[in-house]
Every structure is written in structure tokens, then in C-alpha cells.
PDB file of C-alpha atoms in Angstrom:
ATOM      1  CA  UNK A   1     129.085 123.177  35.780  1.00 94.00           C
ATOM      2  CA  UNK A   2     127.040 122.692  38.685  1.00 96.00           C
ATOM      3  CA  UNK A   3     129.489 122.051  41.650  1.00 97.00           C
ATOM      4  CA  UNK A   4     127.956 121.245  45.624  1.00 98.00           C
ATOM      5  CA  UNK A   5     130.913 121.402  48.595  1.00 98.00           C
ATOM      6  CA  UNK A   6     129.743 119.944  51.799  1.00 98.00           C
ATOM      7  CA  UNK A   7     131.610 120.669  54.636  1.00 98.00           C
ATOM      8  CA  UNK A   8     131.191 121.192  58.732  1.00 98.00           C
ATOM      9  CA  UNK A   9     131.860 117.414  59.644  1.00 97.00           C
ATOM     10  CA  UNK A  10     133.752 115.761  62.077  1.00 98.00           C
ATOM     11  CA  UNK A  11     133.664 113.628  65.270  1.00 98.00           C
ATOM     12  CA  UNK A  12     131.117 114.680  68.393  1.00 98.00           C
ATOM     13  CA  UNK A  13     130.325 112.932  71.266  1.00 98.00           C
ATOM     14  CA  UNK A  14     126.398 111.479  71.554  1.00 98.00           C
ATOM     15  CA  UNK A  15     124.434 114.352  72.489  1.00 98.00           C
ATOM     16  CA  UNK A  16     126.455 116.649  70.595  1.00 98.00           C
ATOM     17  CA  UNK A  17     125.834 118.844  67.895  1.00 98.00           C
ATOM     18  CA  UNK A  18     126.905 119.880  64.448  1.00 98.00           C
ATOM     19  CA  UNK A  19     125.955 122.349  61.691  1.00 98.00           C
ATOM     20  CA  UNK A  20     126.706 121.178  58.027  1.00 98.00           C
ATOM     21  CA  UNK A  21     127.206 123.279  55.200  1.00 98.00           C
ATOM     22  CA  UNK A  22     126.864 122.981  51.251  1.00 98.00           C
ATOM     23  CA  UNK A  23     128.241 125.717  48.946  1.00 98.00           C
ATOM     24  CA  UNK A  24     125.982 125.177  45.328  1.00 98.00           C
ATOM     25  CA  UNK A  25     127.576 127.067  42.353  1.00 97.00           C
ATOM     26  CA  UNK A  26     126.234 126.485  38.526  1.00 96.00           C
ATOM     27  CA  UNK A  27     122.655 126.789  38.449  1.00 95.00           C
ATOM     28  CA  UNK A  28     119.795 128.860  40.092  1.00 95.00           C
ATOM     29  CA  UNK A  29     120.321 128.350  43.504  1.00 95.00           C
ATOM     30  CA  UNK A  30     116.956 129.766  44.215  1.00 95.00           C
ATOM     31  CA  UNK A  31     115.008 128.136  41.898  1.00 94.00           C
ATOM     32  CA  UNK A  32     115.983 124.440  43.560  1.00 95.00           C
ATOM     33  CA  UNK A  33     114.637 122.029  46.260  1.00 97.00           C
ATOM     34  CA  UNK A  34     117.923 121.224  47.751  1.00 97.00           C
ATOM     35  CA  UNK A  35     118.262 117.834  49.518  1.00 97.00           C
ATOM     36  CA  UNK A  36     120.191 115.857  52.238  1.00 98.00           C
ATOM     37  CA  UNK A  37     120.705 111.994  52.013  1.00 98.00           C
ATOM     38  CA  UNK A  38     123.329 110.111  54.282  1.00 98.00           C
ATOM     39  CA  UNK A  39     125.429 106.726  54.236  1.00 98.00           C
ATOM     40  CA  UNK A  40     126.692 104.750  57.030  1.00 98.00           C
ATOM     41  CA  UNK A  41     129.526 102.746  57.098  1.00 97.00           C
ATOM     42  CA  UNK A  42     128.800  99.708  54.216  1.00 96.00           C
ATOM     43  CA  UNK A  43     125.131 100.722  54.155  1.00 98.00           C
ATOM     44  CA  UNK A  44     122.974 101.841  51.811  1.00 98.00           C
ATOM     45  CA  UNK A  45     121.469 105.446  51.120  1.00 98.00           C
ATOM     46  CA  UNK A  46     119.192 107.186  53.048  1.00 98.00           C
ATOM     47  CA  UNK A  47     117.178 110.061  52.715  1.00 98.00           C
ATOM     48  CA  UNK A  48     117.878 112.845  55.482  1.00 98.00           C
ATOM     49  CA  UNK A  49     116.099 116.262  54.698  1.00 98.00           C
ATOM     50  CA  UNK A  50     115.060 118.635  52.152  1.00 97.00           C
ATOM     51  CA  UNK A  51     113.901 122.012  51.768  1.00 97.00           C
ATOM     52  CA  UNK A  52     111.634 123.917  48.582  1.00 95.00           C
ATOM     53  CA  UNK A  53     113.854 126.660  46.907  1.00 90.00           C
ATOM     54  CA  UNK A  54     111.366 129.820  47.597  1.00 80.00           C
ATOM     55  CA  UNK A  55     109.143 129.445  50.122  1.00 80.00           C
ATOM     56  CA  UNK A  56     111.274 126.900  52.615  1.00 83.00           C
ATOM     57  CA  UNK A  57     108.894 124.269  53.242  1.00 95.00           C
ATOM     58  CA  UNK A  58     110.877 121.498  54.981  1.00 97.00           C
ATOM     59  CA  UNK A  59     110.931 117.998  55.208  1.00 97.00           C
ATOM     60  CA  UNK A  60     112.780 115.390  57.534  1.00 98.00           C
ATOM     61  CA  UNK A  61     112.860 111.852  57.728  1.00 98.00           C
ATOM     62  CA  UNK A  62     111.342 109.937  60.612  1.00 98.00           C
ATOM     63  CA  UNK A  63     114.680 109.176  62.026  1.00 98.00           C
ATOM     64  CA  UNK A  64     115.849 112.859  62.317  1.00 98.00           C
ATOM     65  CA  UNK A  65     112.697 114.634  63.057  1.00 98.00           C
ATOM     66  CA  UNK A  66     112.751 117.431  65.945  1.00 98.00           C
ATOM     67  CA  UNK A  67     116.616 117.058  66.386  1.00 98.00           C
ATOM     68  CA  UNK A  68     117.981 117.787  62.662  1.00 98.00           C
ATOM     69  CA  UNK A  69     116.652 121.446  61.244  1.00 98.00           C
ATOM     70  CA  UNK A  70     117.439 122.266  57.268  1.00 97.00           C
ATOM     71  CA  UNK A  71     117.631 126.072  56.581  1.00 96.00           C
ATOM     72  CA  UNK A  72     118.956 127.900  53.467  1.00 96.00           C
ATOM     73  CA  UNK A  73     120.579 131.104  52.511  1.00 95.00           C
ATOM     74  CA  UNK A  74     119.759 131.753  48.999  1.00 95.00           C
ATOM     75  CA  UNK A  75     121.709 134.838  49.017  1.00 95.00           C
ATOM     76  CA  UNK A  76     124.603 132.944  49.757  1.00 97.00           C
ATOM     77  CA  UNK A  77     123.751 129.820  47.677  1.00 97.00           C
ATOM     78  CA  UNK A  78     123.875 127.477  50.313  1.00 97.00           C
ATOM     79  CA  UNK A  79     122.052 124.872  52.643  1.00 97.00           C
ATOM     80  CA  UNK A  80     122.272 124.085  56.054  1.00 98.00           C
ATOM     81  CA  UNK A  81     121.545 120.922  58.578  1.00 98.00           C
ATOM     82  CA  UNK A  82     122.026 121.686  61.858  1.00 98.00           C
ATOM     83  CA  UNK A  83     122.143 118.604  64.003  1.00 98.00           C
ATOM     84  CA  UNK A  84     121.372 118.274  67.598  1.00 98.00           C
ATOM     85  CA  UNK A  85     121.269 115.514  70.362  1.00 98.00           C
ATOM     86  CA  UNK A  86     123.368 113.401  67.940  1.00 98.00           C
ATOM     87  CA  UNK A  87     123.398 109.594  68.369  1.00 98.00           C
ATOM     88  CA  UNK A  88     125.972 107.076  67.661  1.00 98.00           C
ATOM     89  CA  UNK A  89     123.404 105.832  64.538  1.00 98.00           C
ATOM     90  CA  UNK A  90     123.741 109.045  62.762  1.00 98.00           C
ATOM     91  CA  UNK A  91     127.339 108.361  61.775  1.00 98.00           C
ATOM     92  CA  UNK A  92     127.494 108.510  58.458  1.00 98.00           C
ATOM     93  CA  UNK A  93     129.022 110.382  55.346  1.00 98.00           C
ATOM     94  CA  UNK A  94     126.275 112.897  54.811  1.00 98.00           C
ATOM     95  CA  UNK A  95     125.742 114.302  51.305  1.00 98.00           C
ATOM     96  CA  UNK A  96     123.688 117.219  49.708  1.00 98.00           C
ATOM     97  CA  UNK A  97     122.058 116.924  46.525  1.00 98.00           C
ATOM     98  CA  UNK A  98     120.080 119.020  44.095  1.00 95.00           C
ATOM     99  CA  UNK A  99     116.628 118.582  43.666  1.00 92.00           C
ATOM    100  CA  UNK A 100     114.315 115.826  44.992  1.00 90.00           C
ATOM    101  CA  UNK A 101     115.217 113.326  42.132  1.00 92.00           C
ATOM    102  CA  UNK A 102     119.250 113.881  42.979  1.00 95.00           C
ATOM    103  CA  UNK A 103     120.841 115.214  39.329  1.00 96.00           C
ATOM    104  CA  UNK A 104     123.940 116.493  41.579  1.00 97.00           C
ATOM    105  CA  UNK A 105     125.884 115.114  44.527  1.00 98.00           C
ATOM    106  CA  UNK A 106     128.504 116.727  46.926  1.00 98.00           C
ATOM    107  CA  UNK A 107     131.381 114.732  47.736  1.00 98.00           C
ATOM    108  CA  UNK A 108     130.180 114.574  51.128  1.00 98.00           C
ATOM    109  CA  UNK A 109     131.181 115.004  54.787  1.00 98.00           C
ATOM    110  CA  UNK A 110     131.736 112.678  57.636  1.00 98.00           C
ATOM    111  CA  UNK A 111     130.263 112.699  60.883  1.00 98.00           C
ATOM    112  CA  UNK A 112     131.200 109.951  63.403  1.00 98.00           C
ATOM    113  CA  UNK A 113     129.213 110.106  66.725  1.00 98.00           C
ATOM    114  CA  UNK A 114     131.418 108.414  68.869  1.00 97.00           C
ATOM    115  CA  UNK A 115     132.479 108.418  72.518  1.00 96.00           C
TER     116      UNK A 115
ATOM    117  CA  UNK B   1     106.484 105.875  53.485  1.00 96.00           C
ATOM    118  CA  UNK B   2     106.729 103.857  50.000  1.00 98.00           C
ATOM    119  CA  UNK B   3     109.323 101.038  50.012  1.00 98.00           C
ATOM    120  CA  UNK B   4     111.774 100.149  47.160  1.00 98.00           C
ATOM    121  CA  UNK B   5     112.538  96.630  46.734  1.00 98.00           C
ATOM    122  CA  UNK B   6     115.221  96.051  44.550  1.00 98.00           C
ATOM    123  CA  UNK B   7     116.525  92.800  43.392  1.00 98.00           C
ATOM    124  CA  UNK B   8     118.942  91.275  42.760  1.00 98.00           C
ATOM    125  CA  UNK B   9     120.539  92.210  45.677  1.00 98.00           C
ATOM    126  CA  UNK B  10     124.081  91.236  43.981  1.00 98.00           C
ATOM    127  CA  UNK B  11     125.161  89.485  40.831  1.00 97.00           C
ATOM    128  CA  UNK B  12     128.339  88.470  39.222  1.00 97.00           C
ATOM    129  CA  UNK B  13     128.449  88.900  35.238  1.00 96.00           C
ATOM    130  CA  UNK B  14     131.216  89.557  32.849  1.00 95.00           C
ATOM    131  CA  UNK B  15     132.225  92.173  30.409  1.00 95.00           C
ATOM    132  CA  UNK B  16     130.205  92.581  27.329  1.00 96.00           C
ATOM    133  CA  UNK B  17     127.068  90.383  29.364  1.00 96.00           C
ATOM    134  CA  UNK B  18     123.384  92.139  29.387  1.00 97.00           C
ATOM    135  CA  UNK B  19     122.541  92.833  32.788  1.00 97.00           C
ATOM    136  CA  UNK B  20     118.923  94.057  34.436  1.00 98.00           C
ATOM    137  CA  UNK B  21     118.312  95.203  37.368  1.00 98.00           C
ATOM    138  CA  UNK B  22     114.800  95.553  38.246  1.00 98.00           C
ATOM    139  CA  UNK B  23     113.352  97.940  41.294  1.00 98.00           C
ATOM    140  CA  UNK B  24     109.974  97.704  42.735  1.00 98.00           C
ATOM    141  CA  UNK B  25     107.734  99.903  44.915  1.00 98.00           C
ATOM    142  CA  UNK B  26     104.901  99.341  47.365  1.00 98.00           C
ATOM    143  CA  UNK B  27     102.389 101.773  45.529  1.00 98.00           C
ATOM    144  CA  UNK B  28     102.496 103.377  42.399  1.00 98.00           C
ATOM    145  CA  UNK B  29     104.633 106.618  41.941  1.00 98.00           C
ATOM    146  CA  UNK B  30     104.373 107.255  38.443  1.00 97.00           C
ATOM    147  CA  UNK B  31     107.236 107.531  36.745  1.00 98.00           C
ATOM    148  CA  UNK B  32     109.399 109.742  39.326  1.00 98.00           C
ATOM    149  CA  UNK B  33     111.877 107.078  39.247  1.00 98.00           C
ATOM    150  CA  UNK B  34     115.804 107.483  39.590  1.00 98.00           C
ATOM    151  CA  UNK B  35     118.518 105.025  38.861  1.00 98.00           C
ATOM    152  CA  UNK B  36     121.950 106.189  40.531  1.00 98.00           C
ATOM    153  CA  UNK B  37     125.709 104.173  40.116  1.00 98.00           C
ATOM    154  CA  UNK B  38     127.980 104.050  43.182  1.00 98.00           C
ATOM    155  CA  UNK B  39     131.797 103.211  43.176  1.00 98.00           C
ATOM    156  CA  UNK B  40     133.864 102.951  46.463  1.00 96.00           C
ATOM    157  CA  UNK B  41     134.436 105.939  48.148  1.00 96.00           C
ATOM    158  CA  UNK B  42     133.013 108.136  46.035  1.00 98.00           C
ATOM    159  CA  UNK B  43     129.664 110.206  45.970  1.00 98.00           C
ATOM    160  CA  UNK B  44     126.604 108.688  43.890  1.00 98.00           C
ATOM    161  CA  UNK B  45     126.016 109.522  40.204  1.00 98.00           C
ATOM    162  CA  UNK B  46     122.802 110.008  38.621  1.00 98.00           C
ATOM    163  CA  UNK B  47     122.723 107.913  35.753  1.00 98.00           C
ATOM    164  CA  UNK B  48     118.355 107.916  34.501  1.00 98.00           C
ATOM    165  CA  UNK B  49     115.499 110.455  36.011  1.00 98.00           C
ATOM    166  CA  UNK B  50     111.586 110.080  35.229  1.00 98.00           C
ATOM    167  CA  UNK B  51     112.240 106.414  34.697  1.00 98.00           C
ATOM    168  CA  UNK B  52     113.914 106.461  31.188  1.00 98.00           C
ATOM    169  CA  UNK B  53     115.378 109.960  30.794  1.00 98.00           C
ATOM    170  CA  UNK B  54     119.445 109.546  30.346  1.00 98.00           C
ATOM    171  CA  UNK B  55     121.354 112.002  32.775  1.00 97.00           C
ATOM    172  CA  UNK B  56     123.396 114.403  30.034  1.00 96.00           C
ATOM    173  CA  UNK B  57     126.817 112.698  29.937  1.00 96.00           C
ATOM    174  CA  UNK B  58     125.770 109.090  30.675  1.00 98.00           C
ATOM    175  CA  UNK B  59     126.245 106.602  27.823  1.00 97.00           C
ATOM    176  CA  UNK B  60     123.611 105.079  26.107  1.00 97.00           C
ATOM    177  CA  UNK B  61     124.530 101.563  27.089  1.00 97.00           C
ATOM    178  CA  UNK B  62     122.447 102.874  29.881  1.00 98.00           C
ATOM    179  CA  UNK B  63     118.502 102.344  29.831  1.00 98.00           C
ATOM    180  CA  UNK B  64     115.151 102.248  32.258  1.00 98.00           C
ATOM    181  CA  UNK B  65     111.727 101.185  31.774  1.00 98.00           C
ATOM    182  CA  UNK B  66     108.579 101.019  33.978  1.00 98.00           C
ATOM    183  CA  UNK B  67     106.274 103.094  35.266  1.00 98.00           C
ATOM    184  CA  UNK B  68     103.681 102.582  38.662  1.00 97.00           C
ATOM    185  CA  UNK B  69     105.183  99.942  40.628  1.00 98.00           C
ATOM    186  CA  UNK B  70     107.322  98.325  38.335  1.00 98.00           C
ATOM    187  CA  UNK B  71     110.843  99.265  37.062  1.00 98.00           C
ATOM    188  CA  UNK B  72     114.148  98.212  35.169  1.00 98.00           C
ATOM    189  CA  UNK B  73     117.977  99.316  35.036  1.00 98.00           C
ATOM    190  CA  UNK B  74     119.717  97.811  31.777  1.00 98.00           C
ATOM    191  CA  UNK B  75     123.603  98.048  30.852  1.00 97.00           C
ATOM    192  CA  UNK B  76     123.524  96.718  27.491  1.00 95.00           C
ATOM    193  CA  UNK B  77     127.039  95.041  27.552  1.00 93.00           C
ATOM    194  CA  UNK B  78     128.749  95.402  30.626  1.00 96.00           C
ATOM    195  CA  UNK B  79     132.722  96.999  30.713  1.00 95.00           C
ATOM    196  CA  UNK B  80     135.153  97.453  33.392  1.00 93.00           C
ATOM    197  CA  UNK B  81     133.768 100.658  34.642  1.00 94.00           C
ATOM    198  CA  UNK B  82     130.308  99.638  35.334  1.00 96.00           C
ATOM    199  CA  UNK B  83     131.375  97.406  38.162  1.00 92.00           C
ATOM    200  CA  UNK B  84     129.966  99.294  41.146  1.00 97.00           C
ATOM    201  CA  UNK B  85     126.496  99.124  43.176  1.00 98.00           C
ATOM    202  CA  UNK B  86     123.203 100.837  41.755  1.00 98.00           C
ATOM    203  CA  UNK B  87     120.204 102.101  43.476  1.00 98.00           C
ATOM    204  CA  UNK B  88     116.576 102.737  42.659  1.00 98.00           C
ATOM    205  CA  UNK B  89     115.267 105.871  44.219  1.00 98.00           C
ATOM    206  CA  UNK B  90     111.633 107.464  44.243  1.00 98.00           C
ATOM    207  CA  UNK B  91     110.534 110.628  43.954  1.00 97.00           C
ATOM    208  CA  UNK B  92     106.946 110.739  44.212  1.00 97.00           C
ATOM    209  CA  UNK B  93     106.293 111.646  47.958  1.00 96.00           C
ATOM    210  CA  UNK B  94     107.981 112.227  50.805  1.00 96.00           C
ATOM    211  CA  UNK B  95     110.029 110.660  52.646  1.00 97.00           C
ATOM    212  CA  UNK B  96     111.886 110.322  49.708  1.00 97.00           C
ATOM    213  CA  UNK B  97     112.997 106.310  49.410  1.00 98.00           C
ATOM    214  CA  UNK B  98     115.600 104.397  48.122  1.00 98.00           C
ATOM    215  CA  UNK B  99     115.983 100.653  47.309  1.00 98.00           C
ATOM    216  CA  UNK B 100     118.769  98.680  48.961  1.00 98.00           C
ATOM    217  CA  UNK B 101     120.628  98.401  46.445  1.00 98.00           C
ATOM    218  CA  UNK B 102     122.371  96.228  43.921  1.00 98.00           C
ATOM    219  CA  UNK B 103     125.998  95.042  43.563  1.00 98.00           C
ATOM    220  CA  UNK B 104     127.371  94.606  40.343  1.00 98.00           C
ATOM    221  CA  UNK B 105     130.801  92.168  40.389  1.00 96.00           C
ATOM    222  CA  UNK B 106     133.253  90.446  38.049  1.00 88.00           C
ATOM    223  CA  UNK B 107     131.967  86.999  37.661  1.00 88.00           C
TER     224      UNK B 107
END
């Protein structure tokens, strides 16, 4: 059963920063493009990050480019976003998922930029 | 970046109705086309991949169509559980993209 556990969130002020984990367990951990999307409050989803399963390529949205970075450990089957100069708009539950078309979600973690 | 339109953006049906939900996108992507189901406070589940493919699991009431620009999301007769908000997500390029969603409510 392929399980994802997000975890790392919390509240930081604006400017702050945060480092978010997800523990994969089921499948090839290598072998997977693994994926961030967030959720604000009563919004909709939105796609965050990803990163290829051998060779690390990464991608970020628009939104989170040059202050989010996506890193993995494949020896310890799991991904990373560390977040930097955070702003009150990245609030959100954040969520890791396998793959680029999503088969598996985490439960996801909170982060609440807040003052 | 490729935007999803999705429409409606909410409807109210009852149990047992037919009920589409159709997703469009600004250029053609194929068929890398995902339908996910939302309830409160809980994570999304992937219910269709590749625009028709059933997740493993997910009942058959379940069903998408389309292909390029155009795409569909049918629940073939509606029950309790299915009340919840859908998206429409594609896969074809990055920035990955999802529609806006729709909410599905007890008419």
C-alpha cells in the first residue's frame, strides 16, 4: 500500500522559513517524479514543485520560484521543500503526491504565515 | 502555462441523477488528463488518469472522455458519498495546472 506522511509544518512569521518533509513507503521510491501541490484556506489546488526520480531535475511554479527549493533523498525515501522568505500568501495545507498525474496524496501539512 | 477551465463551477443534483462535469484546456495536451474527488478536510483522491483510465479501487459509476482540449467527468447515478468538489488536472507540461474546480451538492 503506497502510504506518503507529510510533516515539518507550522506557523512562521513573513520572511521566515520552513523545511517540509514526506516519508513515501509502498512503491519504488526511486523510480518516481514526486510532486508538491498546496491549498489555501477555501481555495482551490495548486501546483507547487516537483522533482524527476533519478536524475533530480526540478520544477517550481511561478509563484515559488528562487525562494522554495525541492530536494530528495532516495535512500531515505523521501522529499523535501525547503521554503524561504515566506509570505502571508503561501499559507496553505501543502501536500505531496506521487507522480506528475497525482495517483497518491499525503494527508498534508499546514503552514500559516502569519504575524 | 495551459489553463483548465472547468465548468460548472457548482451544481445541485440528487441521488441516483446523471451528472457531467466537463473540463477544458487552452491548448491541446493529449490525453494526460486527471479527474480527482475532494471531501472536507481531507486530502484529494485520484479517481481517472490518461483521461479514461479508472484509478484501481474507484467504482465504475465513475467515467472520462476527451482528449486535446476537450474533456468530461461522469457519475452515472449519483449517491450520498459522491457529494464533494472535483477537479480537472493536466499533465502534459509544466507548470502542472488544475481547473477550479467543481462543487457537487444535494439539490
Amino acid at each position: 500500500e503506497v502510504q506518503l506522511l507529510e510533516s515539518g509544518g507550522g506557523l512562521v512569521q513573513p520572511g521566515g522559513s520552513l523545511r517540509l518533509s514526506c516519508a513515501a513507503s509502498g512503491f519504488t521510491f526511486s523510480s518516481y517524479v514526486m510532486t508538491w501541490v498546496r491549498q489555501a484556506p477555501g481555495m482551490g489546488l495548486e501546483w507547487v514543485s516537483g522533482i524527476s526520480g533519478s536524475d533530480h531535475n526540478t520544477y517550481y511554479s511561478d509563484s515559488v520560484k528562487g525562494r522554495f527549493t525541492i530536494s530528495r533523498d532516495n535512500s531515505k525515501n523521501t522529499v523535501y521543500l525547503e521554503m524561504n522568505s515566506l509570505r502571508v500568501e503561501d499559507t496553505a495545507i501543502y501536500y505531496c503526491a506521487n507522480e506528475v498525474r497525482l495517483d497518491h496524496w499525503g494527508q498534508g501539512t499546514l503552514v500559516t504565515v502569519s504575524s | 502555462d495551459i489553463q483548465m477551465t472547468q465548468s460548472p463551477s457548482s451544481l445541485s443534483a440528487s441521488v441516483g441523477d446523471r451528472v457531467t462535469i466537463t473540463c477544458r484546456a487552452s491548448q491541446g495536451i493529449n490525453s494526460f488528463l486527471a479527474w480527482f474527488q475532494q471531501k472536507p478536510g481531507k486530502a484529494p483522491k485520484s479517481l481517472i488518469y490518461e483521461a479514461s483510465n479508472l484509478q484501481s479501487g474507484v467504482p465504475s459509476k465513475f467515467s472520462g472522455s476527451g482528449s486535446g482540449t476537450h474533456f468530461t467527468l461522469t457519475i452515472s447515478s449519483l449517491q450520498p458519498e459522491d457529494f464533494a468538489t472535483y477537479y480537472c488536472q493536466q499533465y502534459n507540461f509544466y507548470p502542472l495546472t488544475f481547473g477550479g474546480g467543481t462543487k457537487v451538492e444535494i439539490k
